[in-house]
Amino acid sequence: MIISSLRPRGFRNLAEQELRFEAGLTLVGGPNGAGKSNLLEAVVVLGNLSSFRPGSALRLVAWGAHGYSLHGIVQRAGTPVEMRQDARLGRHLARSLWRGGRRLAMGEYLQLCPVAALSSHDRALVLGAPEERRRFLDRLVFHLHPEALQLIQQYRKAARQRSELLASAGPDDAAEAFEQLLATVGARWVELRLLALRHLAPRLEAELEALAWQAGRPQVRYHAPDGLGGPDATQLAARLRSALAQTRRVDAQQRRTSVGPHRHDLAIAVAGVPAREALSAGQAKLLAVALRLAVLAVLEERLGSSPVVVFDDVDAELDGEALTRVLARLRGRAQVLISSARPEVVMPVVGGAAVWRVEGGRVQTGGVERSFP
């Protein structure tokens, strides 16, 4: 699977131009602030809808624009597929999603061209807040079980409605109805997360081995601080329903639902010590890369082909040996786009990659080069 063309309009600082991509490895260079990350972000947002960078989706819209459009052609098993998203700026970003002339629901669109995205922000997977790890795990859940998207949306809507009901002192029977739904759907959500982790574990072990991981072996486990994380969905649903009833008064005061999978986490530890305390910034980055590569391996098995891979700021916080090993894991994939503020450092490692340069949001494409101007 590769992206063969992309036309951005009104996206960050990118100029509107038709970009033609090739298979294999492409290195994107240019000065800081030129738009290297914006280009890679456009590729990721085209496929995944969400960015690898933190922050509101409203920031994707160019200054002074009323919205953005991304139009791409994707080659799937040799067949060109046209995909487009049009976003309109408002209080929230309103997007319409298209395959050719047919409008798609989000779940359909997200299956057209999943992009494996790595970036300098990935260490937040190890060092950051639980939200980062939940998003990481739930995206994997979706790719393994696409029906999970509707399940998660249903859960979040019910949690919001329960919170509103409790805040307005609504009747207990109405709260019980929401809690029954939350318990049933939430138990299934946890079950799918645990299944996804079982897929991930052996691939993570393989990636750590390939990257010559030197610290103690990380342990990644599902963490339910409310105790509602067991593998048996039927028992979990009963326990979750009981917990929701017990927390009703507190939840009414706090205007939120305080127990359930939306509060769970991935606990990452090294030799029993939380990873954020045990690892350096460089080690955390390398572990995060291993987690992303493990998901990539799962996706390749699921799709039967390699998805597009994007790695922004590829050499940030990685020493020469680690960078060489990481790029070796990416080499041979159908299409890999990487960026660096120091392309002269990366070029000797990647060899005959295609080299692009970004200046002021405009992309200058070129052929295969051995050096960078």
CSV table of C-alpha atoms in Angstrom, one decimal:
chain,number,residue,atom,x,y,z
A,1,MET,CA,0.0,0.0,0.0
A,2,ILE,CA,1.4,3.4,-1.0
A,3,ILE,CA,0.2,7.0,-1.4
A,4,SER,CA,0.9,8.0,-5.0
A,5,SER,CA,-0.3,11.6,-4.9
A,6,LEU,CA,-1.4,14.2,-2.4
A,7,ARG,CA,-2.8,17.7,-2.9
A,8,PRO,CA,-3.1,19.8,0.3
A,9,ARG,CA,-5.1,23.0,0.4
A,10,GLY,CA,-5.4,25.3,3.5
A,11,PHE,CA,-3.4,22.8,5.6
A,12,ARG,CA,-0.9,24.3,8.0
A,13,ASN,CA,1.7,26.3,6.0
A,14,LEU,CA,1.8,24.0,3.0
A,15,ALA,CA,1.4,25.5,-0.4
A,16,GLU,CA,-1.2,24.0,-2.6
A,17,GLN,CA,0.6,21.7,-5.0
A,18,GLU,CA,0.3,18.3,-6.5
A,19,LEU,CA,2.8,16.0,-4.8
A,20,ARG,CA,3.8,12.7,-6.5
A,21,PHE,CA,5.2,10.0,-4.2
A,22,GLU,CA,7.3,7.0,-5.0
A,23,ALA,CA,7.6,3.7,-3.3
A,24,GLY,CA,10.5,3.1,-1.0
A,25,LEU,CA,12.2,5.6,1.3
A,26,THR,CA,12.0,9.4,1.0
A,27,LEU,CA,13.9,11.8,3.2
A,28,VAL,CA,12.4,15.2,3.7
A,29,GLY,CA,14.8,18.0,4.8
A,30,GLY,CA,14.8,21.7,5.2
A,31,PRO,CA,15.3,24.4,7.8
A,32,ASN,CA,13.3,24.5,11.0
A,33,GLY,CA,9.8,25.9,10.5
A,34,ALA,CA,9.9,25.3,6.7
A,35,GLY,CA,7.0,22.7,6.8
A,36,LYS,CA,8.8,19.3,6.9
A,37,SER,CA,6.6,18.1,9.8
A,38,ASN,CA,3.5,19.7,8.2
A,39,LEU,CA,4.1,17.6,5.0
A,40,LEU,CA,4.4,14.4,7.0
A,41,GLU,CA,1.4,15.4,9.1
A,42,ALA,CA,-0.7,15.9,6.0
A,43,VAL,CA,0.0,12.3,5.0
A,44,VAL,CA,-0.9,11.0,8.4
A,45,VAL,CA,-4.1,13.0,8.7
A,46,LEU,CA,-5.1,11.9,5.2
A,47,GLY,CA,-5.0,8.3,6.4
A,48,ASN,CA,-5.7,8.5,10.1
A,49,LEU,CA,-7.7,11.7,10.5
A,50,SER,CA,-5.6,12.5,13.7
A,51,SER,CA,-2.1,13.9,13.8
A,52,PHE,CA,1.0,12.5,15.5
A,53,ARG,CA,1.4,16.0,17.1
A,54,PRO,CA,-0.5,17.0,20.2
A,55,GLY,CA,-2.9,19.9,20.2
A,56,SER,CA,-6.3,20.7,18.8
A,57,ALA,CA,-7.3,19.6,15.3
A,58,LEU,CA,-8.2,23.3,14.6
A,59,ARG,CA,-4.5,24.0,14.3
A,60,LEU,CA,-4.4,22.0,11.1
A,61,VAL,CA,-6.1,24.8,9.3
A,62,ALA,CA,-3.8,27.4,7.7
A,63,TRP,CA,-3.8,30.9,9.2
A,64,GLY,CA,-6.6,32.9,7.7
A,65,ALA,CA,-8.2,29.9,6.0
A,66,HIS,CA,-11.8,28.7,6.6
A,67,GLY,CA,-10.8,25.0,6.4
A,68,TYR,CA,-8.6,22.6,4.6
A,69,SER,CA,-8.8,19.9,2.0
A,70,LEU,CA,-6.6,16.8,1.5
A,71,HIS,CA,-7.0,14.9,-1.7
A,72,GLY,CA,-5.0,11.8,-2.2
A,73,ILE,CA,-4.6,8.7,-4.5
A,74,VAL,CA,-3.7,5.5,-2.7
A,75,GLN,CA,-2.6,2.3,-4.4
A,76,ARG,CA,-4.2,-0.7,-2.7
A,77,ALA,CA,-3.1,-4.0,-4.2
A,78,GLY,CA,-2.3,-2.2,-7.5
A,79,THR,CA,-5.7,-0.5,-7.6
A,80,PRO,CA,-5.9,3.3,-7.3
A,81,VAL,CA,-8.3,4.6,-4.7
A,82,GLU,CA,-9.2,8.2,-4.5
A,83,MET,CA,-9.7,9.6,-1.0
A,84,ARG,CA,-10.5,13.1,0.2
A,85,GLN,CA,-11.3,14.9,3.4
A,86,ASP,CA,-12.8,18.4,3.5
A,87,ALA,CA,-12.6,20.2,6.9
A,88,ARG,CA,-14.6,23.3,7.8
A,89,LEU,CA,-13.4,25.5,10.6
A,90,GLY,CA,-15.8,26.3,13.4
A,91,ARG,CA,-16.0,25.7,17.1
A,92,HIS,CA,-15.0,22.2,16.2
A,93,LEU,CA,-13.5,20.9,13.0
A,94,ALA,CA,-16.3,19.5,10.8
A,95,ARG,CA,-15.0,17.0,8.3
A,96,SER,CA,-16.6,15.2,5.4
A,97,LEU,CA,-14.9,12.1,4.2
A,98,TRP,CA,-14.9,10.7,0.6
A,99,ARG,CA,-13.9,7.7,-1.5
A,100,GLY,CA,-14.2,8.9,-5.0
A,101,GLY,CA,-17.7,10.4,-5.2
A,102,ARG,CA,-19.1,8.4,-2.3
A,103,ARG,CA,-19.2,9.9,1.2
A,104,LEU,CA,-18.0,7.6,3.9
A,105,ALA,CA,-18.5,7.1,7.6
A,106,MET,CA,-15.4,7.5,9.8
A,107,GLY,CA,-15.0,3.7,10.3
A,108,GLU,CA,-15.0,3.0,6.5
A,109,TYR,CA,-12.6,5.9,5.8
A,110,LEU,CA,-10.1,4.9,8.4
A,111,GLN,CA,-9.7,1.5,6.8
A,112,LEU,CA,-8.7,2.9,3.3
A,113,CYS,CA,-5.1,3.8,4.1
A,114,PRO,CA,-3.9,3.4,7.7
A,115,VAL,CA,-0.6,5.2,8.3
A,116,ALA,CA,2.0,4.0,10.8
A,117,ALA,CA,3.2,7.3,12.4
A,118,LEU,CA,6.3,7.7,14.5
A,119,SER,CA,7.6,11.0,15.7
A,120,SER,CA,9.6,12.9,18.3
A,121,HIS,CA,6.5,13.1,20.4
A,122,ASP,CA,6.3,9.3,20.9
A,123,ARG,CA,8.1,9.3,24.2
A,124,ALA,CA,4.9,10.5,25.6
A,125,LEU,CA,3.7,6.9,25.2
A,126,VAL,CA,6.2,6.0,27.9
A,127,LEU,CA,6.5,9.2,29.9
A,128,GLY,CA,3.2,11.0,29.3
A,129,ALA,CA,-0.4,10.9,30.6
A,130,PRO,CA,-2.6,7.8,30.4
A,131,GLU,CA,-4.6,9.4,27.5
A,132,GLU,CA,-1.6,8.8,25.2
A,133,ARG,CA,-1.5,5.1,25.9
A,134,ARG,CA,-5.2,4.7,25.7
A,135,ARG,CA,-5.2,6.3,22.2
A,136,PHE,CA,-2.3,4.1,21.2
A,137,LEU,CA,-4.1,0.9,22.4
A,138,ASP,CA,-7.5,1.8,21.0
A,139,ARG,CA,-6.2,2.5,17.5
A,140,LEU,CA,-4.7,-1.0,17.5
A,141,VAL,CA,-8.0,-2.3,18.8
A,142,PHE,CA,-9.8,-0.6,15.9
A,143,HIS,CA,-7.5,-2.1,13.2
A,144,LEU,CA,-8.0,-5.6,14.7
A,145,HIS,CA,-11.7,-5.1,15.3
A,146,PRO,CA,-13.2,-2.3,13.2
A,147,GLU,CA,-16.5,-2.6,14.9
A,148,ALA,CA,-14.8,-1.3,18.1
A,149,LEU,CA,-15.1,2.3,16.8
A,150,GLN,CA,-18.9,2.2,17.1
A,151,LEU,CA,-18.6,0.4,20.4
A,152,ILE,CA,-16.3,3.1,21.9
A,153,GLN,CA,-18.5,5.9,20.5
A,154,GLN,CA,-21.6,4.3,22.1
A,155,TYR,CA,-19.8,4.0,25.4
A,156,ARG,CA,-18.6,7.6,25.4
A,157,LYS,CA,-22.1,8.9,24.5
A,158,ALA,CA,-23.7,6.8,27.3
A,159,ALA,CA,-21.1,8.0,29.9
A,160,ARG,CA,-21.8,11.6,28.9
A,161,GLN,CA,-25.5,11.2,29.1
A,162,ARG,CA,-25.2,9.5,32.5
A,163,SER,CA,-23.1,12.3,33.8
A,164,GLU,CA,-25.6,14.9,32.6
A,165,LEU,CA,-28.4,12.9,34.2
A,166,LEU,CA,-26.7,12.7,37.5
A,167,ALA,CA,-25.8,16.4,37.5
A,168,SER,CA,-29.5,17.2,37.0
A,169,ALA,CA,-30.6,14.8,39.8
A,170,GLY,CA,-32.4,12.6,37.3
A,171,PRO,CA,-34.3,9.5,38.4
A,172,ASP,CA,-32.4,6.3,39.5
A,173,ASP,CA,-34.2,4.1,36.9
A,174,ALA,CA,-32.8,6.2,34.1
A,175,ALA,CA,-29.3,6.1,35.6
A,176,GLU,CA,-29.6,2.3,35.9
A,177,ALA,CA,-30.4,2.1,32.2
A,178,PHE,CA,-27.3,4.0,31.3
A,179,GLU,CA,-25.2,2.0,33.7
A,180,GLN,CA,-26.4,-1.3,32.2
A,181,LEU,CA,-25.4,-0.1,28.8
A,182,LEU,CA,-22.0,1.2,30.1
A,183,ALA,CA,-21.4,-2.1,31.8
A,184,THR,CA,-22.1,-4.3,28.8
A,185,VAL,CA,-20.3,-2.1,26.3
A,186,GLY,CA,-17.4,-1.3,28.6
A,187,ALA,CA,-16.7,-5.0,29.4
A,188,ARG,CA,-16.5,-5.7,25.7
A,189,TRP,CA,-14.1,-2.8,25.2
A,190,VAL,CA,-11.8,-4.1,27.9
A,191,GLU,CA,-12.0,-7.5,26.4
A,192,LEU,CA,-10.9,-6.2,23.0
A,193,ARG,CA,-8.0,-4.2,24.6
A,194,LEU,CA,-6.7,-7.3,26.3
A,195,LEU,CA,-6.9,-9.2,23.0
A,196,ALA,CA,-5.0,-6.5,21.3
A,197,LEU,CA,-2.3,-6.6,24.0
A,198,ARG,CA,-1.9,-10.3,23.4
A,199,HIS,CA,-1.2,-9.6,19.7
A,200,LEU,CA,1.2,-6.9,20.6
A,201,ALA,CA,3.4,-8.6,23.2
A,202,PRO,CA,5.4,-11.0,21.0
A,203,ARG,CA,6.0,-8.3,18.4
A,204,LEU,CA,7.3,-5.9,21.0
A,205,GLU,CA,9.7,-8.6,22.2
A,206,ALA,CA,11.0,-9.1,18.7
A,207,GLU,CA,11.4,-5.3,18.1
A,208,LEU,CA,13.3,-4.8,21.3
A,209,GLU,CA,15.6,-7.7,20.3
A,210,ALA,CA,16.2,-6.1,16.9
A,211,LEU,CA,16.9,-2.7,18.3
A,212,ALA,CA,19.4,-4.2,20.7
A,213,TRP,CA,17.6,-3.0,23.8
A,214,GLN,CA,20.1,-2.7,26.7
A,215,ALA,CA,18.0,-1.8,29.7
A,216,GLY,CA,15.9,-4.4,31.7
A,217,ARG,CA,13.0,-5.9,29.7
A,218,PRO,CA,9.9,-3.7,29.9
A,219,GLN,CA,6.7,-5.1,31.2
A,220,VAL,CA,3.6,-3.8,29.5
A,221,ARG,CA,0.3,-4.7,31.2
A,222,TYR,CA,-3.3,-3.5,31.3
A,223,HIS,CA,-3.9,-1.3,34.3
A,224,ALA,CA,-7.4,-0.8,35.7
A,225,PRO,CA,-7.1,1.4,38.8
A,226,ASP,CA,-10.7,0.8,39.6
A,227,GLY,CA,-10.1,-3.0,39.6
A,228,LEU,CA,-12.3,-3.5,36.6
A,229,GLY,CA,-9.9,-5.1,34.2
A,230,GLY,CA,-10.5,-8.8,34.4
A,231,PRO,CA,-10.5,-11.0,31.2
A,232,ASP,CA,-14.0,-12.5,31.7
A,233,ALA,CA,-16.4,-10.1,30.0
A,234,THR,CA,-19.6,-11.4,31.8
A,235,GLN,CA,-18.1,-11.1,35.2
A,236,LEU,CA,-16.5,-7.7,34.4
A,237,ALA,CA,-19.9,-6.4,33.2
A,238,ALA,CA,-21.5,-7.3,36.5
A,239,ARG,CA,-18.7,-5.8,38.5
A,240,LEU,CA,-18.7,-2.6,36.4
A,241,ARG,CA,-22.4,-2.2,36.8
A,242,SER,CA,-22.1,-2.6,40.6
A,243,ALA,CA,-19.3,0.0,40.7
A,244,LEU,CA,-21.3,2.5,38.6
A,245,ALA,CA,-24.2,2.2,41.1
A,246,GLN,CA,-21.9,2.7,44.1
A,247,THR,CA,-20.2,5.8,42.6
A,248,ARG,CA,-23.4,7.5,41.6
A,249,ARG,CA,-23.4,10.1,44.4
A,250,VAL,CA,-19.7,11.0,43.9
A,251,ASP,CA,-20.1,11.1,40.1
A,252,ALA,CA,-23.1,13.5,40.5
A,253,GLN,CA,-21.0,15.9,42.5
A,254,GLN,CA,-18.0,15.7,40.1
A,255,ARG,CA,-20.2,15.6,36.9
A,256,ARG,CA,-18.3,12.7,35.5
A,257,THR,CA,-18.2,8.9,35.3
A,258,SER,CA,-15.3,7.9,37.5
A,259,VAL,CA,-15.0,4.2,36.8
A,260,GLY,CA,-14.7,2.2,33.6
A,261,PRO,CA,-12.3,1.7,30.6
A,262,HIS,CA,-12.1,5.4,29.8
A,263,ARG,CA,-10.0,5.7,33.0
A,264,HIS,CA,-7.7,2.7,32.4
A,265,ASP,CA,-4.1,2.7,31.3
A,266,LEU,CA,-1.2,0.7,30.1
A,267,ALA,CA,1.3,0.3,32.9
A,268,ILE,CA,4.9,0.2,31.6
A,269,ALA,CA,7.6,-0.8,34.0
A,270,VAL,CA,11.2,-1.9,34.0
A,271,ALA,CA,12.3,-4.4,36.7
A,272,GLY,CA,9.2,-3.4,38.6
A,273,VAL,CA,9.9,0.4,38.5
A,274,PRO,CA,7.6,2.6,36.4
A,275,ALA,CA,9.3,3.4,33.1
A,276,ARG,CA,9.1,7.1,33.6
A,277,GLU,CA,11.4,6.7,36.6
A,278,ALA,CA,13.6,4.0,35.3
A,279,LEU,CA,14.5,5.2,31.8
A,280,SER,CA,16.4,8.1,30.3
A,281,ALA,CA,14.8,10.3,27.6
A,282,GLY,CA,16.7,8.4,24.9
A,283,GLN,CA,15.6,5.0,26.3
A,284,ALA,CA,12.0,6.2,26.5
A,285,LYS,CA,12.1,7.3,22.9
A,286,LEU,CA,13.6,3.9,21.8
A,287,LEU,CA,11.0,2.0,23.8
A,288,ALA,CA,8.2,4.1,22.2
A,289,VAL,CA,9.7,3.4,18.8
A,290,ALA,CA,9.6,-0.3,19.6
A,291,LEU,CA,6.0,-0.1,20.6
A,292,ARG,CA,5.1,1.7,17.3
A,293,LEU,CA,7.1,-0.9,15.3
A,294,ALA,CA,5.3,-3.7,17.1
A,295,VAL,CA,2.0,-2.2,16.1
A,296,LEU,CA,3.3,-1.9,12.5
A,297,ALA,CA,4.1,-5.6,12.5
A,298,VAL,CA,0.6,-6.4,13.7
A,299,LEU,CA,-0.9,-4.2,11.0
A,300,GLU,CA,1.2,-5.9,8.3
A,301,GLU,CA,-0.1,-9.3,9.4
A,302,ARG,CA,-3.7,-8.0,9.5
A,303,LEU,CA,-3.6,-6.2,6.2
A,304,GLY,CA,-1.4,-8.6,4.3
A,305,SER,CA,0.8,-5.7,3.2
A,306,SER,CA,2.8,-2.9,4.7
A,307,PRO,CA,1.0,0.3,5.4
A,308,VAL,CA,2.6,3.7,4.7
A,309,VAL,CA,5.1,4.6,7.4
A,310,VAL,CA,5.9,8.1,8.5
A,311,PHE,CA,8.7,9.0,10.9
A,312,ASP,CA,9.0,12.7,11.7
A,313,ASP,CA,12.2,14.1,13.2
A,314,VAL,CA,13.7,10.6,12.8
A,315,ASP,CA,17.0,11.3,14.5
A,316,ALA,CA,15.8,13.2,17.5
A,317,GLU,CA,17.1,11.7,20.8
A,318,LEU,CA,18.5,8.6,19.0
A,319,ASP,CA,22.2,8.1,18.9
A,320,GLY,CA,23.9,6.9,15.7
A,321,GLU,CA,23.7,3.2,16.5
A,322,ALA,CA,20.1,3.4,17.6
A,323,LEU,CA,19.2,5.4,14.4
A,324,THR,CA,20.9,2.8,12.2
A,325,ARG,CA,18.9,0.0,13.8
A,326,VAL,CA,15.6,1.8,13.6
A,327,LEU,CA,16.1,2.6,9.9
A,328,ALA,CA,17.1,-1.0,9.3
A,329,ARG,CA,13.7,-2.0,10.7
A,330,LEU,CA,11.9,0.4,8.3
A,331,ARG,CA,14.0,-0.4,5.2
A,332,GLY,CA,12.2,-2.7,2.8
A,333,ARG,CA,8.7,-1.5,3.6
A,334,ALA,CA,6.6,-0.4,0.7
A,335,GLN,CA,6.7,3.3,1.4
A,336,VAL,CA,8.5,5.2,4.2
A,337,LEU,CA,8.6,9.0,4.6
A,338,ILE,CA,11.1,10.4,7.1
A,339,SER,CA,12.1,13.9,8.0
A,340,SER,CA,15.1,15.4,9.7
A,341,ALA,CA,16.4,18.9,10.5
A,342,ARG,CA,19.9,17.4,10.0
A,343,PRO,CA,19.6,15.5,6.7
A,344,GLU,CA,23.3,15.5,6.2
A,345,VAL,CA,23.5,13.2,9.3
A,346,VAL,CA,20.7,10.9,8.2
A,347,MET,CA,21.8,10.5,4.6
A,348,PRO,CA,24.8,8.3,5.2
A,349,VAL,CA,22.5,5.9,7.1
A,350,VAL,CA,19.7,5.7,4.6
A,351,GLY,CA,21.9,5.6,1.5
A,352,GLY,CA,20.1,6.0,-1.8
A,353,ALA,CA,16.8,7.5,-0.5
A,354,ALA,CA,14.8,10.0,-2.6
A,355,VAL,CA,15.4,13.4,-1.1
A,356,TRP,CA,12.8,16.2,-0.9
A,357,ARG,CA,13.4,19.7,0.5
A,358,VAL,CA,10.8,22.0,2.0
A,359,GLU,CA,11.1,25.8,1.9
A,360,GLY,CA,8.4,28.1,3.1
A,361,GLY,CA,5.8,25.3,2.8
A,362,ARG,CA,6.6,24.5,-0.8
A,363,VAL,CA,8.0,21.0,-1.5
A,364,GLN,CA,10.9,20.6,-3.9
A,365,THR,CA,11.1,17.0,-5.1
A,366,GLY,CA,14.2,15.4,-6.5
A,367,GLY,CA,15.7,12.1,-7.5
A,368,VAL,CA,18.0,9.7,-5.6
A,369,GLU,CA,20.8,11.6,-4.0
A,370,ARG,CA,23.8,10.6,-1.9
A,371,SER,CA,24.3,14.0,-0.3
A,372,PHE,CA,22.1,16.9,0.8
A,373,PRO,CA,22.7,20.5,-0.3
